[in-house]
Amino acid sequence: MFKKNLAEFHKTMNKNRYYKDIKNYGEDILESDEFETAMNQTHHSRTSVAKHSVLTAAEGLRISRRLEKMGIKIDEKKVVRLALLHDFGILGRKEKFRNNYQCWREH
């Protein structure tokens, strides 16, 4: 089941212009058991932890590349891996915070 869900997830995420680099830097994370859990856990009331993490990695790459154009050296691999892992600590928990405001403020 996970392989089918993962293939479907990759197909959806491939539309993101940064996803190829995200897969390159974080393939082991994307194929982990924890990521499977992340695919099936709701986050921010409207997405999964997995999708949120991938979109966070994409935004991190977008910002990193702008900074690099300004001469600031960035380790893109670290940016991607940290973004993919940043919410793994909430996996298996029903609620991360008491409410969305607290989540937004403390996240």
Short mmCIF file of N, CA, C and O in Angstrom, two decimals:
data_model
loop_
_atom_site.label_atom_id
_atom_site.label_comp_id
_atom_site.label_asym_id
_atom_site.label_seq_id
_atom_site.Cartn_x
_atom_site.Cartn_y
_atom_site.Cartn_z
N MET A 1 0.83 -1.20 0.00
CA MET A 1 0.00 0.00 0.00
C MET A 1 0.87 1.26 0.00
O MET A 1 0.60 2.20 -0.70
N PHE A 2 1.93 1.26 0.82
CA PHE A 2 2.78 2.44 0.91
C PHE A 2 3.41 2.77 -0.44
O PHE A 2 3.44 3.92 -0.85
N LYS A 3 3.91 1.77 -1.15
CA LYS A 3 4.54 2.02 -2.45
C LYS A 3 3.55 2.66 -3.41
O LYS A 3 3.90 3.57 -4.14
N LYS A 4 2.29 2.21 -3.39
CA LYS A 4 1.28 2.80 -4.25
C LYS A 4 1.01 4.25 -3.83
O LYS A 4 0.97 5.15 -4.65
N ASN A 5 0.84 4.48 -2.52
CA ASN A 5 0.62 5.82 -2.03
C ASN A 5 1.82 6.71 -2.32
O ASN A 5 1.66 7.88 -2.67
N LEU A 6 3.03 6.18 -2.16
CA LEU A 6 4.24 6.94 -2.42
C LEU A 6 4.33 7.31 -3.89
O LEU A 6 4.64 8.45 -4.23
N ALA A 7 4.02 6.36 -4.77
CA ALA A 7 4.06 6.65 -6.21
C ALA A 7 3.05 7.73 -6.56
O ALA A 7 3.35 8.65 -7.35
N GLU A 8 1.88 7.65 -5.98
CA GLU A 8 0.85 8.66 -6.21
C GLU A 8 1.29 10.02 -5.66
O GLU A 8 1.10 11.06 -6.30
N PHE A 9 1.90 10.01 -4.50
CA PHE A 9 2.41 11.24 -3.90
C PHE A 9 3.48 11.87 -4.79
O PHE A 9 3.45 13.07 -5.06
N HIS A 10 4.44 11.04 -5.25
CA HIS A 10 5.49 11.55 -6.14
C HIS A 10 4.89 12.14 -7.41
O HIS A 10 5.33 13.20 -7.87
N LYS A 11 3.90 11.47 -7.95
CA LYS A 11 3.27 11.96 -9.18
C LYS A 11 2.65 13.34 -8.96
O LYS A 11 2.81 14.25 -9.78
N THR A 12 1.98 13.52 -7.85
CA THR A 12 1.38 14.81 -7.51
C THR A 12 2.45 15.86 -7.27
O THR A 12 2.38 16.97 -7.78
N MET A 13 3.47 15.49 -6.51
CA MET A 13 4.51 16.46 -6.15
C MET A 13 5.44 16.80 -7.31
O MET A 13 6.05 17.86 -7.32
N ASN A 14 5.54 15.93 -8.30
CA ASN A 14 6.40 16.19 -9.46
C ASN A 14 6.02 17.46 -10.19
O ASN A 14 6.81 18.02 -10.94
N LYS A 15 4.80 17.94 -9.96
CA LYS A 15 4.37 19.20 -10.57
C LYS A 15 5.10 20.39 -9.97
O LYS A 15 5.16 21.45 -10.57
N ASN A 16 5.66 20.20 -8.79
CA ASN A 16 6.41 21.26 -8.13
C ASN A 16 7.79 21.35 -8.77
O ASN A 16 8.51 20.36 -8.87
N ARG A 17 8.19 22.54 -9.17
CA ARG A 17 9.45 22.71 -9.91
C ARG A 17 10.69 22.34 -9.11
O ARG A 17 11.75 22.11 -9.67
N TYR A 18 10.59 22.25 -7.79
CA TYR A 18 11.73 21.93 -6.94
C TYR A 18 11.76 20.46 -6.53
O TYR A 18 12.71 20.01 -5.90
N TYR A 19 10.74 19.70 -6.89
CA TYR A 19 10.61 18.35 -6.34
C TYR A 19 11.74 17.42 -6.77
O TYR A 19 12.18 16.57 -6.00
N LYS A 20 12.26 17.60 -7.96
CA LYS A 20 13.37 16.75 -8.42
C LYS A 20 14.56 16.91 -7.47
O LYS A 20 15.18 15.93 -7.07
N ASP A 21 14.87 18.14 -7.10
CA ASP A 21 15.98 18.38 -6.18
C ASP A 21 15.66 17.88 -4.78
O ASP A 21 16.53 17.36 -4.07
N ILE A 22 14.40 18.02 -4.36
CA ILE A 22 13.99 17.51 -3.05
C ILE A 22 14.18 16.00 -3.00
O ILE A 22 14.72 15.47 -2.03
N LYS A 23 13.76 15.30 -4.05
CA LYS A 23 13.96 13.84 -4.10
C LYS A 23 15.45 13.50 -4.09
O LYS A 23 15.87 12.56 -3.43
N ASN A 24 16.24 14.26 -4.82
CA ASN A 24 17.67 14.00 -4.89
C ASN A 24 18.33 14.14 -3.52
O ASN A 24 19.14 13.30 -3.13
N TYR A 25 17.98 15.16 -2.77
CA TYR A 25 18.60 15.40 -1.47
C TYR A 25 17.98 14.59 -0.33
O TYR A 25 18.63 14.35 0.68
N GLY A 26 16.72 14.20 -0.48
CA GLY A 26 16.04 13.57 0.64
C GLY A 26 15.32 12.28 0.32
O GLY A 26 14.36 11.92 1.00
N GLU A 27 15.80 11.56 -0.66
CA GLU A 27 15.13 10.32 -1.08
C GLU A 27 14.97 9.33 0.06
O GLU A 27 13.92 8.70 0.21
N ASP A 28 15.98 9.19 0.90
CA ASP A 28 15.89 8.24 2.01
C ASP A 28 14.79 8.64 2.99
O ASP A 28 14.10 7.79 3.55
N ILE A 29 14.59 9.93 3.17
CA ILE A 29 13.52 10.41 4.05
C ILE A 29 12.17 10.16 3.39
O ILE A 29 11.23 9.67 4.03
N LEU A 30 12.06 10.49 2.11
CA LEU A 30 10.80 10.33 1.39
C LEU A 30 10.34 8.88 1.32
O LEU A 30 9.15 8.62 1.18
N GLU A 31 11.27 7.95 1.41
CA GLU A 31 10.92 6.53 1.31
C GLU A 31 10.91 5.83 2.67
O GLU A 31 10.78 4.61 2.74
N SER A 32 11.00 6.60 3.74
CA SER A 32 11.05 6.01 5.08
C SER A 32 9.65 5.66 5.60
O SER A 32 8.64 6.17 5.12
N ASP A 33 9.62 4.79 6.59
CA ASP A 33 8.36 4.44 7.26
C ASP A 33 7.73 5.67 7.90
O ASP A 33 6.51 5.82 7.90
N GLU A 34 8.57 6.54 8.43
CA GLU A 34 8.06 7.76 9.06
C GLU A 34 7.35 8.65 8.04
O GLU A 34 6.32 9.26 8.35
N PHE A 35 7.88 8.70 6.83
CA PHE A 35 7.24 9.52 5.80
C PHE A 35 5.89 8.93 5.41
O PHE A 35 4.94 9.66 5.13
N GLU A 36 5.79 7.61 5.44
CA GLU A 36 4.50 6.97 5.19
C GLU A 36 3.49 7.43 6.24
O GLU A 36 2.35 7.78 5.91
N THR A 37 3.91 7.44 7.48
CA THR A 37 3.04 7.94 8.55
C THR A 37 2.68 9.40 8.28
O THR A 37 1.52 9.80 8.43
N ALA A 38 3.65 10.18 7.86
CA ALA A 38 3.43 11.60 7.58
C ALA A 38 2.43 11.82 6.45
O ALA A 38 1.68 12.79 6.44
N MET A 39 2.40 10.88 5.51
CA MET A 39 1.45 10.98 4.39
C MET A 39 0.01 10.81 4.86
O MET A 39 -0.91 11.32 4.23
N ASN A 40 -0.16 10.13 5.96
CA ASN A 40 -1.50 9.79 6.44
C ASN A 40 -1.93 10.60 7.66
O ASN A 40 -2.96 10.30 8.26
N GLN A 41 -1.14 11.60 8.05
CA GLN A 41 -1.49 12.41 9.21
C GLN A 41 -1.81 13.83 8.77
O GLN A 41 -1.01 14.48 8.10
N THR A 42 -2.97 14.31 9.17
CA THR A 42 -3.41 15.66 8.84
C THR A 42 -2.57 16.68 9.60
O THR A 42 -2.21 16.47 10.75
N HIS A 43 -2.31 17.79 8.93
CA HIS A 43 -1.52 18.86 9.53
C HIS A 43 -2.11 20.21 9.12
O HIS A 43 -2.49 20.39 7.96
N HIS A 44 -2.18 21.12 10.04
CA HIS A 44 -2.76 22.46 9.79
C HIS A 44 -4.19 22.35 9.24
O HIS A 44 -4.60 23.17 8.42
N SER A 45 -4.90 21.33 9.61
CA SER A 45 -6.32 21.11 9.29
C SER A 45 -6.63 20.95 7.81
O SER A 45 -7.78 20.77 7.45
N ARG A 46 -5.65 21.02 6.92
CA ARG A 46 -5.99 20.96 5.50
C ARG A 46 -5.00 20.22 4.61
O ARG A 46 -5.20 20.13 3.41
N THR A 47 -3.95 19.70 5.19
CA THR A 47 -2.95 19.00 4.39
C THR A 47 -2.36 17.87 5.22
O THR A 47 -2.75 17.68 6.36
N SER A 48 -1.45 17.13 4.65
CA SER A 48 -0.76 16.08 5.42
C SER A 48 0.59 16.63 5.88
O SER A 48 1.12 17.60 5.33
N VAL A 49 1.15 15.97 6.89
CA VAL A 49 2.49 16.35 7.35
C VAL A 49 3.48 16.20 6.20
O VAL A 49 4.36 17.04 6.00
N ALA A 50 3.31 15.16 5.39
CA ALA A 50 4.22 14.92 4.27
C ALA A 50 4.17 16.04 3.25
O ALA A 50 5.21 16.59 2.87
N LYS A 51 2.98 16.39 2.81
CA LYS A 51 2.85 17.44 1.80
C LYS A 51 3.35 18.77 2.36
O LYS A 51 4.07 19.51 1.68
N HIS A 52 2.99 19.07 3.59
CA HIS A 52 3.46 20.30 4.24
C HIS A 52 4.99 20.33 4.28
O HIS A 52 5.60 21.35 3.97
N SER A 53 5.61 19.21 4.61
CA SER A 53 7.07 19.15 4.70
C SER A 53 7.73 19.33 3.34
O SER A 53 8.73 20.03 3.22
N VAL A 54 7.16 18.72 2.31
CA VAL A 54 7.71 18.87 0.95
C VAL A 54 7.55 20.31 0.48
O VAL A 54 8.48 20.89 -0.11
N LEU A 55 6.40 20.90 0.73
CA LEU A 55 6.20 22.29 0.32
C LEU A 55 7.10 23.24 1.11
O LEU A 55 7.56 24.26 0.56
N THR A 56 7.39 22.91 2.36
CA THR A 56 8.34 23.70 3.14
C THR A 56 9.73 23.58 2.54
O THR A 56 10.46 24.57 2.43
N ALA A 57 10.11 22.38 2.12
CA ALA A 57 11.41 22.18 1.47
C ALA A 57 11.48 22.96 0.15
O ALA A 57 12.52 23.57 -0.16
N ALA A 58 10.40 22.96 -0.61
CA ALA A 58 10.37 23.71 -1.87
C ALA A 58 10.54 25.20 -1.62
O ALA A 58 11.30 25.88 -2.32
N GLU A 59 9.86 25.71 -0.62
CA GLU A 59 10.00 27.13 -0.28
C GLU A 59 11.42 27.42 0.21
O GLU A 59 11.99 28.47 -0.12
N GLY A 60 11.99 26.51 0.96
CA GLY A 60 13.37 26.67 1.41
C GLY A 60 14.34 26.74 0.23
O GLY A 60 15.27 27.56 0.22
N LEU A 61 14.13 25.90 -0.78
CA LEU A 61 14.97 25.95 -1.97
C LEU A 61 14.78 27.25 -2.73
O LEU A 61 15.75 27.85 -3.23
N ARG A 62 13.54 27.71 -2.84
CA ARG A 62 13.27 28.96 -3.54
C ARG A 62 14.01 30.12 -2.87
O ARG A 62 14.70 30.90 -3.52
N ILE A 63 13.91 30.20 -1.55
CA ILE A 63 14.59 31.27 -0.81
C ILE A 63 16.11 31.10 -0.91
O ILE A 63 16.84 32.07 -1.12
N SER A 64 16.60 29.88 -0.78
CA SER A 64 18.03 29.61 -0.87
C SER A 64 18.61 30.08 -2.20
O SER A 64 19.69 30.69 -2.24
N ARG A 65 17.90 29.82 -3.26
CA ARG A 65 18.41 30.20 -4.59
C ARG A 65 18.40 31.72 -4.78
O ARG A 65 19.29 32.26 -5.44
N ARG A 66 17.47 32.38 -4.17
CA ARG A 66 17.49 33.85 -4.21
C ARG A 66 18.68 34.39 -3.41
O ARG A 66 19.34 35.33 -3.83
N LEU A 67 18.93 33.79 -2.26
CA LEU A 67 20.06 34.21 -1.45
C LEU A 67 21.39 33.95 -2.17
O LEU A 67 22.31 34.76 -2.10
N GLU A 68 21.47 32.81 -2.84
CA GLU A 68 22.68 32.48 -3.59
C GLU A 68 22.94 33.50 -4.70
O GLU A 68 24.08 33.85 -4.97
N LYS A 69 21.89 34.00 -5.32
CA LYS A 69 22.04 35.04 -6.34
C LYS A 69 22.60 36.33 -5.74
O LYS A 69 23.20 37.14 -6.43
N MET A 70 22.41 36.50 -4.44
CA MET A 70 22.92 37.68 -3.74
C MET A 70 24.31 37.41 -3.16
O MET A 70 24.86 38.24 -2.44
N GLY A 71 24.87 36.24 -3.46
CA GLY A 71 26.22 35.90 -3.01
C GLY A 71 26.29 35.21 -1.67
O GLY A 71 27.38 35.03 -1.11
N ILE A 72 25.15 34.80 -1.13
CA ILE A 72 25.13 34.11 0.17
C ILE A 72 25.15 32.61 -0.09
O ILE A 72 24.28 32.07 -0.76
N LYS A 73 26.16 31.94 0.43
CA LYS A 73 26.33 30.51 0.20
C LYS A 73 25.35 29.71 1.08
O LYS A 73 25.28 29.93 2.28
N ILE A 74 24.64 28.80 0.45
CA ILE A 74 23.62 28.00 1.14
C ILE A 74 23.89 26.52 0.86
O ILE A 74 24.19 26.14 -0.26
N ASP A 75 23.73 25.68 1.87
CA ASP A 75 23.82 24.23 1.70
C ASP A 75 22.40 23.72 1.43
O ASP A 75 21.63 23.48 2.36
N GLU A 76 22.06 23.59 0.15
CA GLU A 76 20.69 23.20 -0.22
C GLU A 76 20.30 21.84 0.34
O GLU A 76 19.15 21.63 0.71
N LYS A 77 21.24 20.93 0.41
CA LYS A 77 20.92 19.60 0.94
C LYS A 77 20.44 19.70 2.39
O LYS A 77 19.44 19.08 2.77
N LYS A 78 21.11 20.52 3.19
CA LYS A 78 20.69 20.69 4.59
C LYS A 78 19.32 21.35 4.66
O LYS A 78 18.49 20.97 5.49
N VAL A 79 19.11 22.35 3.83
CA VAL A 79 17.82 23.04 3.82
C VAL A 79 16.69 22.04 3.55
O VAL A 79 15.69 22.00 4.27
N VAL A 80 16.87 21.21 2.53
CA VAL A 80 15.83 20.24 2.16
C VAL A 80 15.63 19.21 3.26
O VAL A 80 14.49 18.94 3.67
N ARG A 81 16.70 18.64 3.76
CA ARG A 81 16.57 17.58 4.76
C ARG A 81 15.94 18.10 6.06
O ARG A 81 15.09 17.44 6.65
N LEU A 82 16.34 19.29 6.49
CA LEU A 82 15.75 19.86 7.70
C LEU A 82 14.27 20.18 7.49
O LEU A 82 13.45 19.96 8.39
N ALA A 83 13.92 20.67 6.31
CA ALA A 83 12.50 20.97 6.03
C ALA A 83 11.68 19.69 6.02
O ALA A 83 10.56 19.66 6.55
N LEU A 84 12.20 18.63 5.42
CA LEU A 84 11.47 17.37 5.37
C LEU A 84 11.27 16.77 6.77
O LEU A 84 10.26 16.12 7.02
N LEU A 85 12.20 17.02 7.65
CA LEU A 85 12.15 16.42 8.99
C LEU A 85 11.54 17.31 10.06
O LEU A 85 11.27 16.85 11.16
N HIS A 86 11.28 18.57 9.75
CA HIS A 86 10.95 19.53 10.80
C HIS A 86 9.69 19.21 11.59
O HIS A 86 9.55 19.67 12.72
N ASP A 87 8.77 18.44 11.06
CA ASP A 87 7.55 18.09 11.81
C ASP A 87 7.45 16.61 12.14
O ASP A 87 6.41 16.15 12.61
N PHE A 88 8.50 15.86 11.97
CA PHE A 88 8.43 14.43 12.28
C PHE A 88 8.18 14.18 13.76
O PHE A 88 7.69 13.14 14.13
N GLY A 89 8.48 15.14 14.60
CA GLY A 89 8.26 14.98 16.04
C GLY A 89 6.79 14.93 16.42
O GLY A 89 6.45 14.48 17.52
N ILE A 90 5.91 15.36 15.53
CA ILE A 90 4.47 15.33 15.85
C ILE A 90 3.79 14.07 15.33
O ILE A 90 2.61 13.87 15.57
N LEU A 91 4.52 13.24 14.59
CA LEU A 91 3.90 12.04 14.01
C LEU A 91 3.31 11.15 15.10
O LEU A 91 3.93 10.90 16.12
N GLY A 92 2.09 10.73 14.88
CA GLY A 92 1.40 9.87 15.82
C GLY A 92 0.62 10.63 16.89
O GLY A 92 -0.17 10.04 17.61
N ARG A 93 0.84 11.92 16.97
CA ARG A 93 0.09 12.74 17.94
C ARG A 93 -1.16 13.28 17.27
O ARG A 93 -1.14 13.69 16.13
N LYS A 94 -2.24 13.25 18.00
CA LYS A 94 -3.51 13.72 17.43
C LYS A 94 -3.49 15.22 17.22
O LYS A 94 -3.85 15.71 16.16
N GLU A 95 -3.05 15.96 18.19
CA GLU A 95 -2.99 17.42 18.08
C GLU A 95 -1.61 17.89 18.51
O GLU A 95 -1.06 17.42 19.50
N LYS A 96 -1.06 18.82 17.79
CA LYS A 96 0.25 19.36 18.12
C LYS A 96 0.12 20.47 19.16
O LYS A 96 0.89 20.57 20.09
N PHE A 97 -0.87 21.35 18.98
CA PHE A 97 -1.10 22.47 19.87
C PHE A 97 -2.58 22.52 20.21
O PHE A 97 -3.40 21.87 19.59
N ARG A 98 -2.93 23.36 21.19
CA ARG A 98 -4.33 23.46 21.61
C ARG A 98 -5.22 24.01 20.50
O ARG A 98 -6.38 23.67 20.39
N ASN A 99 -4.67 24.89 19.66
CA ASN A 99 -5.48 25.49 18.58
C ASN A 99 -4.56 25.97 17.47
O ASN A 99 -3.33 25.96 17.62
N ASN A 100 -5.14 26.39 16.34
CA ASN A 100 -4.34 26.82 15.20
C ASN A 100 -3.52 28.07 15.50
O ASN A 100 -2.41 28.23 15.00
N TYR A 101 -4.06 28.98 16.31
CA TYR A 101 -3.31 30.19 16.65
C TYR A 101 -2.04 29.83 17.40
O TYR A 101 -0.95 30.32 17.08
N GLN A 102 -2.16 28.96 18.39
CA GLN A 102 -0.98 28.56 19.14
C GLN A 102 0.01 27.83 18.23
O GLN A 102 1.21 28.05 18.32
N CYS A 103 -0.49 27.02 17.32
CA CYS A 103 0.37 26.31 16.37
C CYS A 103 1.13 27.31 15.51
O CYS A 103 2.35 27.24 15.34
N TRP A 104 0.40 28.30 14.97
CA TRP A 104 1.02 29.31 14.11
C TRP A 104 2.07 30.10 14.89
O TRP A 104 3.16 30.37 14.40
N ARG A 105 1.75 30.45 16.11
CA ARG A 105 2.64 31.30 16.91
C ARG A 105 3.88 30.55 17.36
O ARG A 105 4.97 31.12 17.41
N GLU A 106 3.75 29.29 17.70
CA GLU A 106 4.87 28.54 18.28
C GLU A 106 5.54 27.59 17.31
O GLU A 106 6.54 26.98 17.64
N HIS A 107 5.02 27.45 16.16
CA HIS A 107 5.56 26.52 15.15
C HIS A 107 6.84 27.05 14.56
O HIS A 107 7.07 28.12 14.23
#
